[in-house]
Coordinates of C-alpha atoms in Angstrom, one line a residue:
M227 CA -24.0 -11.8 -34.5
T228 CA -26.8 -11.5 -31.9
D229 CA -27.5 -8.0 -30.8
R230 CA -27.3 -8.4 -27.1
T231 CA -28.5 -4.9 -26.3
S232 CA -31.8 -5.6 -28.0
I233 CA -33.0 -7.9 -25.2
D234 CA -36.1 -6.2 -23.7
E235 CA -36.1 -5.1 -20.1
S236 CA -38.8 -7.5 -19.0
T237 CA -36.7 -10.4 -20.2
V238 CA -33.7 -9.1 -18.3
Q239 CA -35.7 -8.6 -15.1
R240 CA -37.2 -12.1 -15.2
T241 CA -33.7 -13.6 -15.7
L242 CA -32.3 -11.6 -12.8
D243 CA -35.0 -12.8 -10.4
G244 CA -36.3 -9.2 -10.2
R245 CA -33.2 -7.7 -8.5
P246 CA -30.5 -5.6 -10.2
G247 CA -27.4 -7.8 -10.7
A248 CA -28.9 -10.9 -9.1
A249 CA -28.0 -14.3 -10.5
A250 CA -30.7 -16.4 -12.2
S251 CA -32.2 -19.0 -9.8
G252 CA -31.1 -22.6 -10.1
S253 CA -27.4 -21.9 -10.6
P254 CA -25.7 -23.7 -7.7
V255 CA -22.2 -23.9 -9.3
P256 CA -20.4 -20.5 -9.2
A257 CA -19.0 -19.3 -12.5
V258 CA -15.8 -18.2 -10.7
T259 CA -14.5 -19.0 -7.2
M260 CA -11.3 -17.6 -5.8
R261 CA -10.3 -18.9 -2.4
G262 CA -7.5 -17.9 0.0
I263 CA -5.8 -15.7 -2.6
A264 CA -2.6 -14.1 -1.5
K265 CA 0.1 -12.2 -3.4
D266 CA 3.7 -11.2 -2.4
F267 CA 5.9 -8.6 -4.1
G268 CA 9.5 -8.7 -3.0
G269 CA 8.7 -10.3 0.3
V270 CA 5.8 -7.8 1.0
R271 CA 2.3 -9.3 1.1
V272 CA -0.2 -7.1 -0.6
L273 CA -3.1 -9.6 -0.7
H274 CA -4.1 -11.6 2.4
D275 CA -6.4 -14.7 2.1
V276 CA -9.0 -13.1 -0.2
D277 CA -12.2 -15.0 -1.2
L278 CA -14.5 -14.1 -4.1
E279 CA -17.4 -16.0 -5.7
V280 CA -19.7 -15.0 -8.5
Q281 CA -22.7 -16.9 -9.9
P282 CA -23.6 -17.1 -13.6
G283 CA -25.7 -14.1 -14.5
E284 CA -24.7 -12.2 -11.4
V285 CA -23.0 -8.8 -11.0
V286 CA -20.8 -8.6 -7.9
A287 CA -19.2 -5.3 -7.1
L288 CA -15.6 -5.2 -5.8
V289 CA -14.9 -1.9 -4.0
G290 CA -12.1 -0.4 -1.9
E291 CA -9.8 2.6 -1.8
N292 CA -7.0 2.9 -4.4
G293 CA -4.3 0.4 -3.2
A294 CA -6.8 -1.8 -1.4
G295 CA -5.8 -4.8 -3.7
K296 CA -8.7 -4.8 -6.2
S297 CA -6.5 -4.6 -9.3
T298 CA -4.0 -7.1 -8.0
L299 CA -6.8 -9.6 -7.4
I300 CA -8.2 -9.1 -10.9
K301 CA -4.8 -9.4 -12.4
I302 CA -4.4 -12.8 -10.8
L303 CA -7.8 -13.9 -12.2
T304 CA -6.9 -12.6 -15.7
G305 CA -3.3 -14.1 -15.8
L306 CA -1.3 -10.9 -15.5
Y307 CA -0.1 -12.0 -12.0
T308 CA 0.3 -15.4 -10.4
A309 CA -1.1 -15.9 -6.9
S310 CA 1.4 -16.7 -4.2
E311 CA -1.3 -18.8 -2.5
G312 CA -4.9 -19.8 -3.1
T313 CA -7.0 -21.6 -5.7
I314 CA -9.3 -20.6 -8.6
E315 CA -12.2 -22.6 -10.0
I316 CA -14.2 -21.8 -13.1
D317 CA -17.6 -23.5 -13.3
G318 CA -16.7 -25.6 -10.3
E319 CA -13.5 -27.0 -12.0
P320 CA -10.0 -26.2 -10.7
A321 CA -8.3 -23.8 -13.1
V322 CA -4.6 -22.9 -13.5
I323 CA -4.1 -19.4 -14.9
R324 CA -0.5 -18.7 -15.8
N325 CA -1.0 -16.0 -18.4
P326 CA -3.7 -13.9 -20.1
R327 CA -4.1 -16.6 -22.8
D328 CA -5.0 -19.2 -20.2
A329 CA -7.7 -16.8 -18.9
E330 CA -9.1 -16.1 -22.4
R331 CA -9.3 -19.9 -23.1
L332 CA -11.4 -20.2 -19.9
G333 CA -13.7 -17.4 -21.2
I334 CA -12.5 -14.6 -18.9
R335 CA -12.4 -11.2 -20.3
V336 CA -11.4 -7.9 -18.7
I337 CA -11.7 -4.2 -19.4
H338 CA -8.8 -2.6 -17.5
Q339 CA -8.9 0.8 -16.0
D340 CA -5.9 1.8 -18.1
R341 CA -7.0 1.3 -21.7
H342 CA -5.0 -1.5 -23.3
L343 CA -5.4 -0.6 -27.0
A344 CA -3.0 -0.2 -30.0
G345 CA -3.3 3.4 -31.0
R346 CA -2.1 3.1 -34.6
L347 CA -4.6 0.4 -35.5
T348 CA -8.0 1.3 -37.0
V349 CA -11.1 0.7 -34.9
A350 CA -12.0 -2.2 -37.2
E351 CA -8.5 -3.8 -36.9
Q352 CA -8.6 -3.4 -33.1
L353 CA -12.1 -4.8 -32.7
F354 CA -11.3 -8.0 -34.7
L355 CA -7.6 -8.4 -33.7
G356 CA -6.9 -12.1 -33.5
S357 CA -10.2 -13.2 -35.1
R358 CA -10.7 -14.9 -38.4
T359 CA -11.6 -12.0 -40.6
A360 CA -8.8 -12.4 -43.3
F361 CA -11.4 -13.1 -46.0
L362 CA -12.9 -9.6 -45.6
T363 CA -11.6 -6.6 -47.6
G364 CA -10.7 -3.4 -45.8
R365 CA -14.1 -1.7 -46.5
Q366 CA -16.0 -4.9 -45.6
L367 CA -14.1 -5.1 -42.3
D368 CA -14.9 -1.4 -41.6
R369 CA -18.6 -1.9 -42.3
R370 CA -18.8 -5.0 -40.1
A371 CA -17.0 -3.2 -37.3
E372 CA -19.3 -0.2 -37.6
R373 CA -22.4 -2.5 -37.3
E374 CA -21.0 -4.4 -34.3
L375 CA -20.0 -1.3 -32.4
L376 CA -23.4 0.3 -32.9
D377 CA -25.2 -2.9 -31.9
L378 CA -23.1 -3.8 -28.9
V379 CA -22.4 -0.5 -27.3
G380 CA -24.1 2.2 -29.3
L381 CA -20.8 3.6 -30.6
D382 CA -21.1 5.3 -34.0
V383 CA -17.7 5.9 -35.5
P384 CA -16.1 5.0 -38.9
G385 CA -14.3 1.6 -38.8
S386 CA -11.3 3.3 -40.5
T387 CA -10.8 5.7 -37.6
L388 CA -7.4 5.3 -35.8
V389 CA -7.8 4.3 -32.2
D390 CA -5.6 7.2 -31.1
E391 CA -8.1 9.6 -32.7
L392 CA -11.0 8.4 -30.4
S393 CA -11.8 10.2 -27.3
V394 CA -11.1 8.5 -23.9
A395 CA -14.8 7.7 -23.6
E396 CA -15.0 6.2 -27.1
Q397 CA -11.9 4.1 -26.4
Q398 CA -13.7 2.8 -23.2
L399 CA -16.8 1.8 -25.2
L400 CA -14.5 0.2 -27.8
Q401 CA -12.9 -1.9 -25.1
L402 CA -16.4 -3.0 -23.9
A403 CA -17.2 -4.1 -27.5
I404 CA -14.0 -6.1 -27.8
A405 CA -14.7 -7.9 -24.5
T406 CA -18.4 -8.7 -25.3
I407 CA -17.9 -9.7 -29.0
T408 CA -16.1 -12.9 -27.8
R409 CA -19.1 -14.1 -25.7
P410 CA -17.2 -14.2 -22.4
R411 CA -18.1 -16.6 -19.5
V412 CA -16.7 -14.1 -16.9
L413 CA -16.5 -10.4 -17.6
V414 CA -14.4 -8.1 -15.4
L415 CA -15.1 -4.3 -15.6
D416 CA -12.5 -2.2 -13.9
E417 CA -13.7 1.4 -13.5
P418 CA -15.7 1.1 -16.8
T419 CA -17.7 4.3 -16.3
A420 CA -14.9 6.6 -15.1
P421 CA -14.6 8.5 -18.4
L422 CA -18.3 8.3 -19.4
A423 CA -21.0 10.9 -19.2
A424 CA -24.4 9.9 -17.7
G425 CA -26.0 8.9 -20.9
D426 CA -23.1 6.7 -21.9
V427 CA -23.2 5.0 -18.4
E428 CA -26.8 3.9 -19.0
R429 CA -25.7 2.6 -22.5
L430 CA -23.0 0.5 -20.8
F431 CA -25.5 -0.7 -18.1
R432 CA -27.9 -1.9 -20.9
T433 CA -25.1 -4.0 -22.3
V434 CA -24.2 -5.4 -18.9
R435 CA -27.8 -6.4 -18.2
A436 CA -28.1 -8.1 -21.5
L437 CA -24.9 -10.1 -20.8
Q438 CA -26.4 -11.1 -17.4
A439 CA -29.5 -12.4 -19.3
E440 CA -27.1 -14.7 -21.2
G441 CA -25.6 -16.0 -18.0
V442 CA -22.4 -14.1 -18.0
A443 CA -20.8 -13.5 -14.5
V444 CA -19.7 -9.9 -14.1
I445 CA -17.2 -8.5 -11.6
Y446 CA -17.8 -4.8 -11.4
I447 CA -15.1 -2.5 -9.9
S448 CA -16.1 1.1 -9.4
H449 CA -15.7 4.1 -7.1
Y450 CA -19.2 5.3 -8.0
L451 CA -21.3 3.7 -5.2
Q452 CA -24.7 4.7 -6.5
E453 CA -23.8 3.0 -9.8
V454 CA -22.8 -0.1 -7.8
R455 CA -26.3 -0.1 -6.2
D456 CA -27.9 0.3 -9.6
I457 CA -26.1 -2.6 -11.3
A458 CA -24.9 -5.1 -8.7
S459 CA -26.6 -7.5 -6.3
R460 CA -23.7 -7.9 -3.8
V461 CA -20.7 -5.9 -2.9
V462 CA -17.3 -7.3 -1.6
V463 CA -15.1 -4.8 0.2
L464 CA -11.3 -4.9 0.3
R465 CA -9.1 -2.7 2.6
N466 CA -5.3 -2.9 2.8
G467 CA -5.2 -6.1 0.9
E468 CA -7.8 -7.9 3.0
R469 CA -11.5 -8.8 2.5
V470 CA -13.2 -6.8 5.3
G471 CA -16.8 -7.5 4.5
A472 CA -19.5 -8.4 2.0
L473 CA -23.0 -6.9 1.7
D474 CA -26.2 -8.0 0.0
L475 CA -27.5 -4.8 -1.6
A476 CA -31.1 -5.9 -1.1
D477 CA -30.5 -5.5 2.7
P478 CA -31.8 -2.1 3.9
D479 CA -28.8 -1.8 6.1
A480 CA -26.4 -2.0 3.1
T481 CA -26.4 1.8 2.7
L482 CA -23.8 3.9 0.9
D483 CA -22.5 5.1 4.2
A484 CA -22.1 1.5 5.4
I485 CA -20.1 0.6 2.3
V486 CA -17.8 3.7 2.8
Q487 CA -17.3 2.8 6.4
L488 CA -16.1 -0.6 5.4
M489 CA -13.8 0.8 2.7
V490 CA -12.0 3.5 4.7
G491 CA -12.8 2.6 8.3
R492 CA -14.3 6.0 8.9
S493 CA -17.0 8.4 7.8
V494 CA -16.0 10.6 4.8
T495 CA -17.6 13.8 3.4
E496 CA -16.3 14.8 0.0
F497 CA -17.5 18.4 -0.1
G498 CA -17.0 20.4 3.0
D499 CA -19.6 22.8 4.6
D500 CA -17.2 25.7 4.6
E501 CA -18.0 28.7 2.4
R502 CA -15.8 30.3 -0.2
V503 CA -15.7 34.0 -1.1
A504 CA -17.1 34.5 -4.6
A505 CA -14.8 35.7 -7.3
D506 CA -14.8 39.4 -8.1
A507 CA -16.8 39.7 -11.3
G508 CA -14.9 42.8 -12.2
S509 CA -11.4 41.3 -11.8
E510 CA -9.1 40.7 -14.7
P511 CA -9.4 37.0 -15.9
V512 CA -6.5 34.7 -15.3
L513 CA -7.7 32.6 -18.2
A514 CA -9.5 34.1 -21.2
I515 CA -10.6 31.8 -24.1
D516 CA -12.1 33.5 -27.1
A517 CA -13.8 31.9 -30.1
L518 CA -11.9 28.6 -29.6
T519 CA -12.5 26.4 -32.7
V520 CA -11.4 22.8 -33.5
P521 CA -12.6 21.6 -36.9
D522 CA -15.6 19.3 -36.6
R523 CA -15.4 19.4 -32.8
L524 CA -15.6 22.9 -31.2
H525 CA -17.2 26.0 -32.7
G526 CA -16.4 29.5 -31.2
V527 CA -16.1 28.5 -27.6
S528 CA -15.5 31.5 -25.2
I529 CA -14.8 31.1 -21.5
T530 CA -13.3 33.3 -18.8
V531 CA -11.9 32.2 -15.4
R532 CA -11.2 34.8 -12.8
P533 CA -8.9 34.6 -9.7
G534 CA -10.4 32.4 -7.0
E535 CA -13.0 30.9 -9.3
I536 CA -13.8 27.3 -10.4
V537 CA -15.5 27.2 -13.8
G538 CA -16.9 23.8 -14.7
V539 CA -17.5 22.5 -18.3
T540 CA -19.4 19.4 -19.1
G541 CA -21.1 17.6 -22.0
L542 CA -21.8 14.2 -23.5
V543 CA -19.5 12.1 -25.7
G544 CA -19.2 13.9 -29.1
S545 CA -20.0 17.3 -27.6
G546 CA -16.4 18.5 -28.0
L547 CA -15.6 18.1 -24.3
E548 CA -12.9 15.6 -25.0
E549 CA -11.0 18.1 -27.2
L550 CA -11.5 21.2 -25.1
A551 CA -8.7 20.8 -22.5
D552 CA -6.1 19.8 -25.1
A553 CA -6.9 22.8 -27.2
V554 CA -6.8 25.2 -24.3
V555 CA -3.3 24.1 -23.3
G556 CA -1.9 24.1 -26.8
L557 CA -1.8 20.3 -27.4
R558 CA -4.4 20.5 -30.2
A559 CA -4.4 22.9 -33.2
H560 CA -7.2 25.3 -33.0
G561 CA -8.6 28.7 -34.1
G562 CA -9.3 31.5 -31.7
T563 CA -7.2 32.7 -28.8
V564 CA -6.2 31.6 -25.3
R565 CA -4.6 34.0 -22.9
L566 CA -3.3 33.6 -19.4
G567 CA -3.4 36.8 -17.4
R568 CA -1.4 39.5 -19.3
A569 CA 0.7 37.0 -21.2
G570 CA 0.4 36.9 -24.9
T571 CA -1.6 34.4 -26.9
I572 CA -0.8 30.8 -25.9
R573 CA 0.3 28.8 -28.9
S574 CA 2.0 25.8 -27.3
P575 CA 2.1 23.7 -24.1
R576 CA 5.5 25.3 -23.4
A577 CA 4.1 28.8 -23.5
F578 CA 1.1 27.7 -21.4
V579 CA 3.4 26.4 -18.6
R580 CA 5.7 29.4 -18.8
A581 CA 2.7 31.7 -18.3
G582 CA 1.7 29.9 -15.1
G583 CA -0.5 27.2 -16.5
A584 CA -1.0 23.7 -15.1
Y585 CA -2.6 20.7 -16.9
V586 CA -4.0 17.5 -15.3
P587 CA -4.9 15.4 -18.4
A588 CA -7.8 12.9 -18.7
N589 CA -5.5 10.0 -19.4
R590 CA -2.9 10.2 -16.6
H591 CA -1.3 6.8 -17.5
R592 CA -0.5 7.9 -21.1
D593 CA -0.2 11.7 -20.8
G594 CA 0.4 12.6 -17.1
I595 CA 2.9 10.2 -15.5
L596 CA 6.4 9.2 -16.5
N597 CA 5.8 5.6 -15.7
R598 CA 9.4 4.5 -15.4
Q599 CA 10.6 7.4 -13.4
S600 CA 10.4 7.8 -9.6
V601 CA 7.7 9.7 -7.7
R602 CA 10.3 12.3 -6.8
E603 CA 11.3 12.9 -10.5
N604 CA 7.6 13.2 -11.5
L605 CA 6.8 15.6 -8.7
T606 CA 9.7 18.0 -9.4
L607 CA 9.6 17.8 -13.2
A608 CA 7.9 21.2 -13.6
A609 CA 9.9 22.9 -10.9
L610 CA 13.4 22.2 -12.2
D611 CA 14.2 25.9 -12.2
R612 CA 13.5 26.1 -8.5
I613 CA 15.8 23.2 -7.6
A614 CA 18.6 23.9 -10.1
G615 CA 21.8 25.5 -8.9
F616 CA 24.6 27.3 -10.7
G617 CA 25.1 25.9 -14.2
G618 CA 21.8 24.1 -14.1
I619 CA 23.0 21.4 -11.8
L620 CA 20.1 19.9 -9.7
R621 CA 20.4 20.3 -6.0
G622 CA 19.5 16.9 -4.7
R623 CA 18.7 18.0 -1.2
R624 CA 16.3 20.6 -2.4
E625 CA 14.6 18.1 -4.8
R626 CA 14.2 15.5 -2.0
A627 CA 12.8 18.1 0.4
I628 CA 10.1 19.3 -2.2
A629 CA 9.1 15.7 -3.0
A630 CA 9.0 14.6 0.6
D631 CA 6.8 17.5 1.5
L632 CA 4.3 16.8 -1.3
V633 CA 4.2 13.0 -0.5
E634 CA 3.2 13.9 3.0
R635 CA 0.8 16.7 2.1
L636 CA -1.1 14.6 -0.5
D637 CA -0.8 11.3 1.4
I638 CA 0.8 9.6 -1.6
R639 CA 1.1 5.8 -0.9
P640 CA 3.5 4.2 -0.5
A641 CA 5.1 7.2 1.3
N642 CA 8.4 6.7 -0.7
D643 CA 9.4 9.3 -3.2
A644 CA 11.9 6.8 -4.7
A645 CA 9.1 4.4 -5.7
V646 CA 8.5 3.9 -9.5
A647 CA 5.5 6.1 -10.4
G648 CA 4.0 3.5 -12.8
S649 CA 3.7 1.0 -9.9
L650 CA 1.3 3.3 -7.9
S651 CA -2.4 2.9 -7.9
G652 CA -4.5 5.2 -10.2
G653 CA -5.5 7.5 -7.3
N654 CA -1.9 8.0 -6.1
Q655 CA -0.7 8.6 -9.7
Q656 CA -3.3 11.4 -10.0
K657 CA -2.0 12.9 -6.8
V658 CA 1.5 12.9 -8.2
V659 CA 0.3 14.7 -11.4
L660 CA -1.5 17.4 -9.3
G661 CA 1.5 17.6 -7.0
R662 CA 3.8 18.4 -9.9
W663 CA 2.0 21.6 -10.5
L664 CA 1.8 22.5 -6.8
A665 CA 5.6 22.3 -6.8
A666 CA 5.8 24.6 -9.8
G667 CA 3.7 27.3 -8.2
S668 CA 1.1 27.4 -11.1
T669 CA -1.7 29.9 -10.9
V670 CA -4.1 28.6 -13.6
F671 CA -5.2 25.0 -13.5
V672 CA -6.9 23.1 -16.3
L673 CA -8.2 19.9 -14.8
D674 CA -9.6 17.3 -17.2
Q675 CA -11.5 14.6 -15.4
P676 CA -9.3 15.1 -12.3
T677 CA -10.8 12.3 -10.2
S678 CA -11.6 9.7 -12.8
G679 CA -11.0 6.3 -11.2
V680 CA -10.0 7.8 -7.9
D681 CA -11.3 6.5 -4.6
I682 CA -13.3 8.5 -2.1
G683 CA -10.3 9.2 0.2
S684 CA -8.1 10.5 -2.6
R685 CA -11.0 12.5 -4.1
Q686 CA -11.4 14.2 -0.8
Q687 CA -7.8 15.2 -0.7
I688 CA -7.8 16.4 -4.3
Y689 CA -10.9 18.5 -3.7
A690 CA -9.3 20.0 -0.6
E691 CA -6.2 21.0 -2.6
I692 CA -8.4 22.6 -5.3
D693 CA -10.2 24.6 -2.6
A694 CA -6.9 25.7 -1.2
L695 CA -5.7 26.8 -4.6
V696 CA -8.7 29.0 -5.3
A697 CA -8.5 30.4 -1.8
Q698 CA -5.0 31.6 -2.7
G699 CA -6.3 33.3 -5.9
A700 CA -5.7 30.5 -8.5
G701 CA -8.2 30.0 -11.3
V702 CA -9.5 26.5 -12.2
L703 CA -11.1 25.3 -15.4
L704 CA -12.7 22.0 -14.4
V705 CA -13.6 19.7 -17.3
S706 CA -15.7 16.8 -16.1
V707 CA -18.5 14.4 -16.9
D708 CA -19.0 13.8 -13.1
L709 CA -22.0 16.0 -12.4
E710 CA -21.7 15.5 -8.6
E711 CA -18.2 16.9 -8.8
L712 CA -19.3 19.9 -10.9
I713 CA -22.2 20.7 -8.6
G714 CA -20.0 20.3 -5.5
L715 CA -17.1 22.4 -6.7
A716 CA -17.9 24.8 -9.6
D717 CA -19.0 28.4 -9.2
R718 CA -20.4 28.3 -12.7
V719 CA -21.2 25.3 -15.0
L720 CA -21.0 25.7 -18.8
V721 CA -22.7 23.0 -20.9
L722 CA -21.3 21.9 -24.3
Y723 CA -23.7 20.5 -26.9
R724 CA -22.4 19.7 -30.4
G725 CA -19.4 21.8 -30.1
T726 CA -20.9 25.0 -28.7
I727 CA -21.6 26.3 -25.2
R728 CA -25.4 26.3 -24.9
T729 CA -25.8 27.7 -21.4
E730 CA -24.1 29.0 -18.3
L731 CA -25.5 27.9 -15.0
P732 CA -24.6 29.7 -11.7
R733 CA -24.1 27.4 -8.7
S734 CA -27.7 28.1 -7.5
Q735 CA -29.2 26.7 -10.8
A736 CA -26.7 23.9 -11.4
T737 CA -28.7 20.8 -10.6
A738 CA -28.2 17.4 -12.2
D739 CA -31.5 17.5 -14.0
T740 CA -30.8 20.9 -15.5
I741 CA -27.3 20.0 -16.6
L742 CA -28.5 16.8 -18.3
A743 CA -31.3 18.6 -20.0
W744 CA -28.9 21.0 -21.6
S745 CA -26.3 18.3 -22.3
T746 CA -28.9 16.3 -24.3
G747 CA -30.5 19.2 -26.0
V748 CA -33.8 18.6 -24.2
A749 CA -33.8 22.1 -22.6
E750 CA -33.7 23.8 -25.9
L751 CA -36.6 21.8 -27.2
A752 CA -38.8 22.4 -24.1
P753 CA -41.9 24.5 -24.9
V754 CA -41.9 28.0 -23.5
P755 CA -44.9 28.5 -21.3
E756 CA -47.3 31.2 -22.3
P757 CA -47.3 34.2 -19.9
S758 CA -50.2 34.3 -17.5
P759 CA -52.7 37.1 -18.0
V760 CA -52.1 40.1 -15.9
P761 CA -55.0 40.7 -13.6
E762 CA -56.8 44.0 -13.5
P763 CA -55.6 46.1 -10.6
S764 CA -58.2 46.7 -7.8
P765 CA -59.3 50.3 -7.5
D766 CA -58.2 50.7 -3.9
P767 CA -55.3 48.3 -3.3
E768 CA -54.3 47.8 0.3
P769 CA -50.8 49.1 1.0
S770 CA -48.3 46.3 1.4
P771 CA -45.5 46.4 3.9
D772 CA -42.1 47.1 2.5
P773 CA -40.3 43.9 1.6
E774 CA -37.3 42.9 3.6
P775 CA -34.1 43.7 1.8
V776 CA -32.3 40.8 0.1
E777 CA -28.6 40.9 0.1
G778 CA -26.7 39.7 -2.9
P779 CA -24.7 36.6 -2.6
S780 CA -21.2 37.3 -1.3
T781 CA -20.3 33.7 -0.6
T782 CA -20.9 30.3 -2.3
S783 CA -21.8 27.3 -0.2
R784 CA -19.8 24.1 -0.4
N785 CA -23.0 22.0 0.0
A786 CA -23.6 20.1 -3.1
A787 CA -27.0 19.5 -4.7
S788 CA -28.2 16.0 -5.2
P789 CA -25.7 14.1 -7.4
T790 CA -26.4 12.4 -10.6
R791 CA -23.9 9.6 -10.3
G792 CA -24.3 9.2 -6.6
A793 CA -21.7 8.9 -3.9
S794 CA -18.3 8.0 -5.3
A795 CA -15.6 6.1 -3.5

């Protein structure tokens, strides 16, 4: 099979007419055209007369807040939903898409935000599922899968590995390989970089640019607007189920602020300008991790989190970051010790929660939400002791009051605590997961990629809740590949590299460049400059005025340094 990622950059740029994401010239017939698309659920219209057009070899970004209608529109294109109104054309010909098989026959492939993979299959079985590989033995299949994954997306894992054993980021790269190995006509990427570190984002972009060079039309959905500018030529904005605008990103007026204004109808600042009192370095830790070890993944990791402190941890795929949070909360077997306050050693998730711990997992769809239960049941799940009466019988009025308060406080949409949690958008599901622990009154929060795939409005609310928690004395361990998030929130940033913590950066030193240098090992390889020679003192030095006293930092600013993944939305 052709190695698409081997196409050189000059070829890609010539094909793209010199602009990121631009279609090749001389392509008058769009690869995909959607006109007047509308969708009703139970008599409620959620999409209103939406148009979308993408040329061959073009990347068009589709953006909007969670619940704006992006996923619904894409599910219509890929056959998961049927449009109530409107038409679809592929290469200028009318197309009827009743199910995913129809979409696949038309050459439409999608990487969904929620990973659609069979966890008990091996990587090789998942990659070639449905293809004609019956003549290959198990080892031959594994070797072919390993070559394809390395060539297509740079993923280096044994073909015999179970899909469930892959990290979230590795599963995302596997999905990209599955979509590209079939040589699609139209490729839809729904939040493809949400679980990826910066280095893996560039790896994905190389693959996308190579596909463009082959004439593939790409619909790119992302909340990371700087990435949108880097990869797309146009952006289409949805709000409340309607198309509210489209911008040519070559236009100087198509700024990030302009896109955000279209998305939310107002100006939004993620990180406030208020200051937070620094944690007392002498206070007793609320979370103490000592010599945490997971075989082949983590090696002697030690972290302390004090009351009122946010400690960030980051690293690249394979650094051990994916296993850290699960090990801390007792979901993954490990060596070393984890303690919450004065509680004993934490050995299980039950003990972690009983000691006041809260966990927001990276994969909310699989591990965070009870998809078939109501929003109310999800919100109060960890607070049953607070709403149970005599004999353990739940007090319905108390349960409804707690749920209604959190729905309003977190602006969960729809504002209906009886709604099925699995039907909510990703951002609203994440608010429900966080709200569960607010209801429980937890004091130690382990947040694993807490705003992955979450729109700018929801991110702002989640960040405000995190700030409020630490202001009340809670401790937060923030595990994230989003450097902008770490720089904007964390008091200290720890960097994992090959299973060990290589550095600890205070807020004043936590820049994107510095974090990336340590994440990739470049910082350790940098030559140490030789000390400058000390000049001979003059025989009669002039007396210098006393220096002005410099006060030690008592507060930490909420102003973030320049982000690495840009504005997110």
